[in-house]
Amino acid sequence: MQEDFRLIVDLVLVLAVAAGGGLLAALCRQPVLLGYLLGGMVVGPAGLGLIKELVQVETLAQFGVAFLLFALGVEFSFAELKKVQAIALGGGGLQIALTILVTVLVCGVAGAWEILPAKGVFLGSILSLSSTAVVLKCLMERNETASSHGQVMLGILVVQDLALGLMLAVLPALDQPPQLIGIAVATALLRIGLFAAGAVAAGIWLIPPLLRLLARTESKELFLLGVVALCLGIALLTEHLGLSIEMGAFVAGLMISEVEYADQTLTYVEPLRDIFATLFFAAIGMLIDPVFLWQNLELILGLVALVFVGKFAIVMPLVMLFRYPLKTALIAGLGLAQIGEFSFVLASEGRSLGLVSRPVYLLILGTTAVTLVLTPFVLRLVPKLLELPWLKKFIEGQDLPLEISANTPQQNHVVVCGYGQVGKNLVRLLQERDRPVVVIDQSESRIQQVREAGVPYVYGNAASLHVLEKAGVERAKSLAIALPDPMSSRLCLKRALELSPDLDVVVRATKDKDIELLYQLGAREVVQPEFEASLELASHLLAQIGLAPISIQQEMQQIRNHHYLELRPERTAAQVSRELQQATQDLNSRWYALPAGSPLTGMTLEEADLRYLTGVSLMAIKRANGQEVDYPNAKTMLEKGDRLLLVGEAEELAALEELAQSEATVPEANAACHWLMVAADSPAIGQTLVDLDIRRRFGIQVQAIRRDGKFLRFPDGNMALRAGDRLLLCGGYLAMTQLQKLLAVTSSPLSSVPVVKAIEAEALREYLPLDSWRE
């Protein structure tokens, strides 16, 4: 009785320190898994020594492994794997095989041939696995699960998780003498084959009727009991067959994954999985000796560097081998460069089989833990790494279209980015009205669908300037962005407007928090599917109760014009600011302090027209009094002491800086925009713009006049100039110099801004309608 009570105390203690460690890790924005390991280290034998019944805790922790793999099997989706089956099956399989091969060779070069092949294969198997939990959490935080690199990483991770079951089954065979390993592995594979055949038969004819019978009872307790019994029963069966408990639990999950009750099963089992998995990771932490880690810190850090460099060097070329862009390959290589949490399962199993000594086992645990800690930091640094000038230039040079259809239109067409379900519907509706259309997509399977449909296309990354240029975006009528990845949508929008600042762009927002961001980047219309569904349902219901259709349409359109604000959940200013900072960190953003005496001070954003003149997007303003204005609108006025959160390319930010600092510099392009002030002694004072005939004589357009603090866009030609007027003039630099003499400007021009995309004279004709200029 006393021993049973001791076990209860140990369990409560383990769960308490695991919860505390997990909370600490969460507050530090780290995976809670690391907190569980830390908690186990604290109370384990090498720590405070508070746990007395370590063996019993480890026994219960085996349930955690079983439920982890069971849930993994239930979540496994063959449909998701099919989307990236080439890189997942081919690339994932090659990655595992190459990692094992490289590990064996490194062991040989290091003079450790005596441990081969069993221990080399065992170590290679551990190193080949990456962390599904950590990578998936990082991708979900950044809304990148549907991105190209996200799909690649998740596809490879699925194959790694699937291979874990095979590794666990083969692992006992590696404990045999070298001359018998081949026979042992063949025997293990035969057992796996027979067991798999039986599992398939049971999954077709036995499991579905059993789950239906349990569900028919409408008892949650009975359903959960039956599922747990099934999981542990099959796990014990595999143990009896000479395989592993983990293998059986994973197969049990696979047998349920395609059954209609899979989601219900996962919902019921997840709490059990989380509790027992906590015990497992805490038990692993108890085996870690902090003193040993400290004494071998240099060795562990060296191993961590070797793991990161080695796995990156394997994964990146493999991804490029399957015709993915260099950027996707770089992110995938860095994202999968750690050792995964399931390596703990392999390591503990190998330790029990005697494949590794305790020091090597502790080195494996320490190296794995450190790589898991570093992975979130590495993924957060990736956007900054990709912005390095030399790397960015190289990536953009490599990010070329893979294929262009022969019948691609190049004038007054609609470009559709993304050929998912939304993209398909858009293309069909446009073609039914005989509108020319071009599709951009980088999925081989979707491009094949486009080929079969006979639709013009560009095969490549829609966020690439080269791809957008080949699609004729600068001459297009409109652009529709229907990409599943928010980051790609933002980059595509930003770069399309670099090519064509007046382009009509409509974007699908996958999440409500992206709506204002996309509008701020220059989208003409942002559509959010869930909100649109709400509006359509409401329209139907309101029509049924007798409201006039015109009134309903006006009300729904008003909600759209307000960017769905009435439907969006309320968020605090701190939440909005945090989301904005997180979203713009991948868009080459920086804070810029507005200089004292800047001509922009006192202007509204509509008057300053920063995006058209320089290409930058203003995302937020921090006032001198500490107030922050997120997503400022066109009527927001720039004030003294403001700090601006800007998004743009390096040359665009430089152009904005020149505009804000009132610097007069020789423009690099053939055309530029200058602020010039009419001096008190100018002979032009009192003359109208018609009298001066600036456009005909100098080829310069008077785009605006600032007078007495007011900004006058496209001033009336009959307006007479006054001393102190500031004219925004666009044209060639030589002509601007001649005009400066006419105006007799006695001081340096207020500013000279090289326009990033040279402003052609034709684009500034006097008859250009006002509504074609976009904020």
PDB file of N, CA and C in Angstrom, residues 33 64-65 67-70 72 125-126 129-133 157 160-161 164 167-168 246 250 280-281 339-348 368 372:
ATOM      1  N   LEU A  33       7.208  20.883 -25.176  1.00  0.00           N
ATOM      2  CA  LEU A  33       7.983  19.652 -25.046  1.00  0.00           C
ATOM      3  C   LEU A  33       9.291  19.906 -24.288  1.00  0.00           C
ATOM      4  N   GLY A  64       2.242   6.668 -22.915  1.00  0.00           N
ATOM      5  CA  GLY A  64       2.355   7.918 -23.663  1.00  0.00           C
ATOM      6  C   GLY A  64       2.868   7.692 -25.063  1.00  0.00           C
ATOM      7  N   VAL A  65       3.889   6.841 -25.214  1.00  0.00           N
ATOM      8  CA  VAL A  65       4.420   6.536 -26.546  1.00  0.00           C
ATOM      9  C   VAL A  65       3.342   5.872 -27.398  1.00  0.00           C
ATOM     10  N   PHE A  67       0.041   6.045 -27.126  1.00  0.00           N
ATOM     11  CA  PHE A  67      -1.025   6.972 -27.519  1.00  0.00           C
ATOM     12  C   PHE A  67      -0.517   8.030 -28.499  1.00  0.00           C
ATOM     13  N   LEU A  68       0.752   8.431 -28.370  1.00  0.00           N
ATOM     14  CA  LEU A  68       1.328   9.364 -29.336  1.00  0.00           C
ATOM     15  C   LEU A  68       1.275   8.789 -30.747  1.00  0.00           C
ATOM     16  N   LEU A  69       1.742   7.581 -30.891  1.00  0.00           N
ATOM     17  CA  LEU A  69       1.788   6.952 -32.210  1.00  0.00           C
ATOM     18  C   LEU A  69       0.392   6.557 -32.687  1.00  0.00           C
ATOM     19  N   PHE A  70      -0.477   6.198 -31.766  1.00  0.00           N
ATOM     20  CA  PHE A  70      -1.859   5.891 -32.151  1.00  0.00           C
ATOM     21  C   PHE A  70      -2.529   7.141 -32.733  1.00  0.00           C
ATOM     22  N   LEU A  72      -1.040   9.713 -33.978  1.00  0.00           N
ATOM     23  CA  LEU A  72      -0.349  10.032 -35.228  1.00  0.00           C
ATOM     24  C   LEU A  72      -0.929   9.210 -36.378  1.00  0.00           C
ATOM     25  N   SER A 125      19.184   6.447 -38.199  1.00  0.00           N
ATOM     26  CA  SER A 125      17.717   6.474 -38.094  1.00  0.00           C
ATOM     27  C   SER A 125      17.271   7.588 -37.161  1.00  0.00           C
ATOM     28  N   ILE A 126      17.977   7.752 -36.042  1.00  0.00           N
ATOM     29  CA  ILE A 126      17.643   8.824 -35.095  1.00  0.00           C
ATOM     30  C   ILE A 126      17.818  10.191 -35.757  1.00  0.00           C
ATOM     31  N   LEU A 129      15.129  11.656 -38.482  1.00  0.00           N
ATOM     32  CA  LEU A 129      13.801  12.140 -38.121  1.00  0.00           C
ATOM     33  C   LEU A 129      13.856  13.604 -37.713  1.00  0.00           C
ATOM     34  N   SER A 130      12.885  14.371 -38.167  1.00  0.00           N
ATOM     35  CA  SER A 130      12.747  15.772 -37.772  1.00  0.00           C
ATOM     36  C   SER A 130      11.501  15.921 -36.910  1.00  0.00           C
ATOM     37  N   SER A 131      11.327  17.099 -36.333  1.00  0.00           N
ATOM     38  CA  SER A 131      10.257  17.312 -35.361  1.00  0.00           C
ATOM     39  C   SER A 131       8.967  17.767 -36.028  1.00  0.00           C
ATOM     40  N   THR A 132       7.999  16.864 -36.103  1.00  0.00           N
ATOM     41  CA  THR A 132       6.684  17.223 -36.635  1.00  0.00           C
ATOM     42  C   THR A 132       6.021  18.260 -35.743  1.00  0.00           C
ATOM     43  N   ALA A 133       6.104  18.061 -34.418  1.00  0.00           N
ATOM     44  CA  ALA A 133       5.423  18.958 -33.477  1.00  0.00           C
ATOM     45  C   ALA A 133       5.963  20.384 -33.571  1.00  0.00           C
ATOM     46  N   LEU A 157       7.786  15.217 -43.475  1.00  0.00           N
ATOM     47  CA  LEU A 157       7.570  14.830 -42.082  1.00  0.00           C
ATOM     48  C   LEU A 157       6.592  13.663 -41.965  1.00  0.00           C
ATOM     49  N   GLN A 160       8.496  10.617 -42.751  1.00  0.00           N
ATOM     50  CA  GLN A 160       9.363  10.287 -41.623  1.00  0.00           C
ATOM     51  C   GLN A 160       8.580   9.619 -40.499  1.00  0.00           C
ATOM     52  N   ASP A 161       7.399  10.166 -40.198  1.00  0.00           N
ATOM     53  CA  ASP A 161       6.572   9.574 -39.147  1.00  0.00           C
ATOM     54  C   ASP A 161       6.129   8.165 -39.530  1.00  0.00           C
ATOM     55  N   LEU A 164       8.883   5.768 -39.024  1.00  0.00           N
ATOM     56  CA  LEU A 164       9.179   5.468 -37.626  1.00  0.00           C
ATOM     57  C   LEU A 164       8.684   4.085 -37.240  1.00  0.00           C
ATOM     58  N   MET A 167      11.086   1.611 -38.578  1.00  0.00           N
ATOM     59  CA  MET A 167      12.330   1.626 -37.809  1.00  0.00           C
ATOM     60  C   MET A 167      12.175   0.878 -36.489  1.00  0.00           C
ATOM     61  N   LEU A 168      11.055   1.097 -35.815  1.00  0.00           N
ATOM     62  CA  LEU A 168      10.828   0.429 -34.532  1.00  0.00           C
ATOM     63  C   LEU A 168      10.706  -1.079 -34.703  1.00  0.00           C
ATOM     64  N   GLU A 246       5.089   0.338 -30.042  1.00  0.00           N
ATOM     65  CA  GLU A 246       4.886   1.574 -30.794  1.00  0.00           C
ATOM     66  C   GLU A 246       4.382   1.289 -32.204  1.00  0.00           C
ATOM     67  N   PHE A 250       0.757   2.556 -33.793  1.00  0.00           N
ATOM     68  CA  PHE A 250       0.682   3.347 -35.020  1.00  0.00           C
ATOM     69  C   PHE A 250      -0.221   2.672 -36.047  1.00  0.00           C
ATOM     70  N   PHE A 280       5.849  10.612 -20.624  1.00  0.00           N
ATOM     71  CA  PHE A 280       6.951  10.052 -21.402  1.00  0.00           C
ATOM     72  C   PHE A 280       8.104  11.041 -21.533  1.00  0.00           C
ATOM     73  N   PHE A 281       7.794  12.287 -21.939  1.00  0.00           N
ATOM     74  CA  PHE A 281       8.860  13.263 -22.139  1.00  0.00           C
ATOM     75  C   PHE A 281       9.498  13.672 -20.808  1.00  0.00           C
ATOM     76  N   ILE A 339      16.622  17.392 -34.926  1.00  0.00           N
ATOM     77  CA  ILE A 339      16.275  15.998 -34.624  1.00  0.00           C
ATOM     78  C   ILE A 339      14.916  16.017 -33.940  1.00  0.00           C
ATOM     79  N   GLY A 340      14.017  15.115 -34.351  1.00  0.00           N
ATOM     80  CA  GLY A 340      12.641  15.156 -33.883  1.00  0.00           C
ATOM     81  C   GLY A 340      12.401  14.511 -32.538  1.00  0.00           C
ATOM     82  N   GLU A 341      11.193  14.795 -31.989  1.00  0.00           N
ATOM     83  CA  GLU A 341      10.838  14.253 -30.682  1.00  0.00           C
ATOM     84  C   GLU A 341      10.698  12.734 -30.690  1.00  0.00           C
ATOM     85  N   PHE A 342      10.348  12.159 -31.841  1.00  0.00           N
ATOM     86  CA  PHE A 342      10.217  10.698 -31.898  1.00  0.00           C
ATOM     87  C   PHE A 342      11.580  10.005 -31.885  1.00  0.00           C
ATOM     88  N   SER A 343      12.648  10.790 -32.048  1.00  0.00           N
ATOM     89  CA  SER A 343      13.975  10.207 -31.876  1.00  0.00           C
ATOM     90  C   SER A 343      14.194   9.779 -30.428  1.00  0.00           C
ATOM     91  N   PHE A 344      13.490  10.451 -29.491  1.00  0.00           N
ATOM     92  CA  PHE A 344      13.543  10.004 -28.099  1.00  0.00           C
ATOM     93  C   PHE A 344      13.025   8.577 -27.964  1.00  0.00           C
ATOM     94  N   VAL A 345      11.973   8.274 -28.742  1.00  0.00           N
ATOM     95  CA  VAL A 345      11.394   6.925 -28.707  1.00  0.00           C
ATOM     96  C   VAL A 345      12.420   5.911 -29.211  1.00  0.00           C
ATOM     97  N   LEU A 346      13.043   6.238 -30.357  1.00  0.00           N
ATOM     98  CA  LEU A 346      14.061   5.337 -30.902  1.00  0.00           C
ATOM     99  C   LEU A 346      15.257   5.202 -29.955  1.00  0.00           C
ATOM    100  N   ALA A 347      15.686   6.343 -29.387  1.00  0.00           N
ATOM    101  CA  ALA A 347      16.857   6.316 -28.515  1.00  0.00           C
ATOM    102  C   ALA A 347      16.611   5.463 -27.274  1.00  0.00           C
ATOM    103  N   SER A 348      15.432   5.621 -26.658  1.00  0.00           N
ATOM    104  CA  SER A 348      15.137   4.837 -25.461  1.00  0.00           C
ATOM    105  C   SER A 348      15.030   3.354 -25.791  1.00  0.00           C
ATOM    106  N   THR A 368      19.547  16.376 -29.300  1.00  0.00           N
ATOM    107  CA  THR A 368      18.162  16.492 -29.769  1.00  0.00           C
ATOM    108  C   THR A 368      17.467  17.661 -29.101  1.00  0.00           C
ATOM    109  N   LEU A 372      15.957  21.118 -30.940  1.00  0.00           N
ATOM    110  CA  LEU A 372      14.550  21.492 -30.823  1.00  0.00           C
ATOM    111  C   LEU A 372      14.395  22.918 -30.314  1.00  0.00           C
TER     112      LEU A 372
END
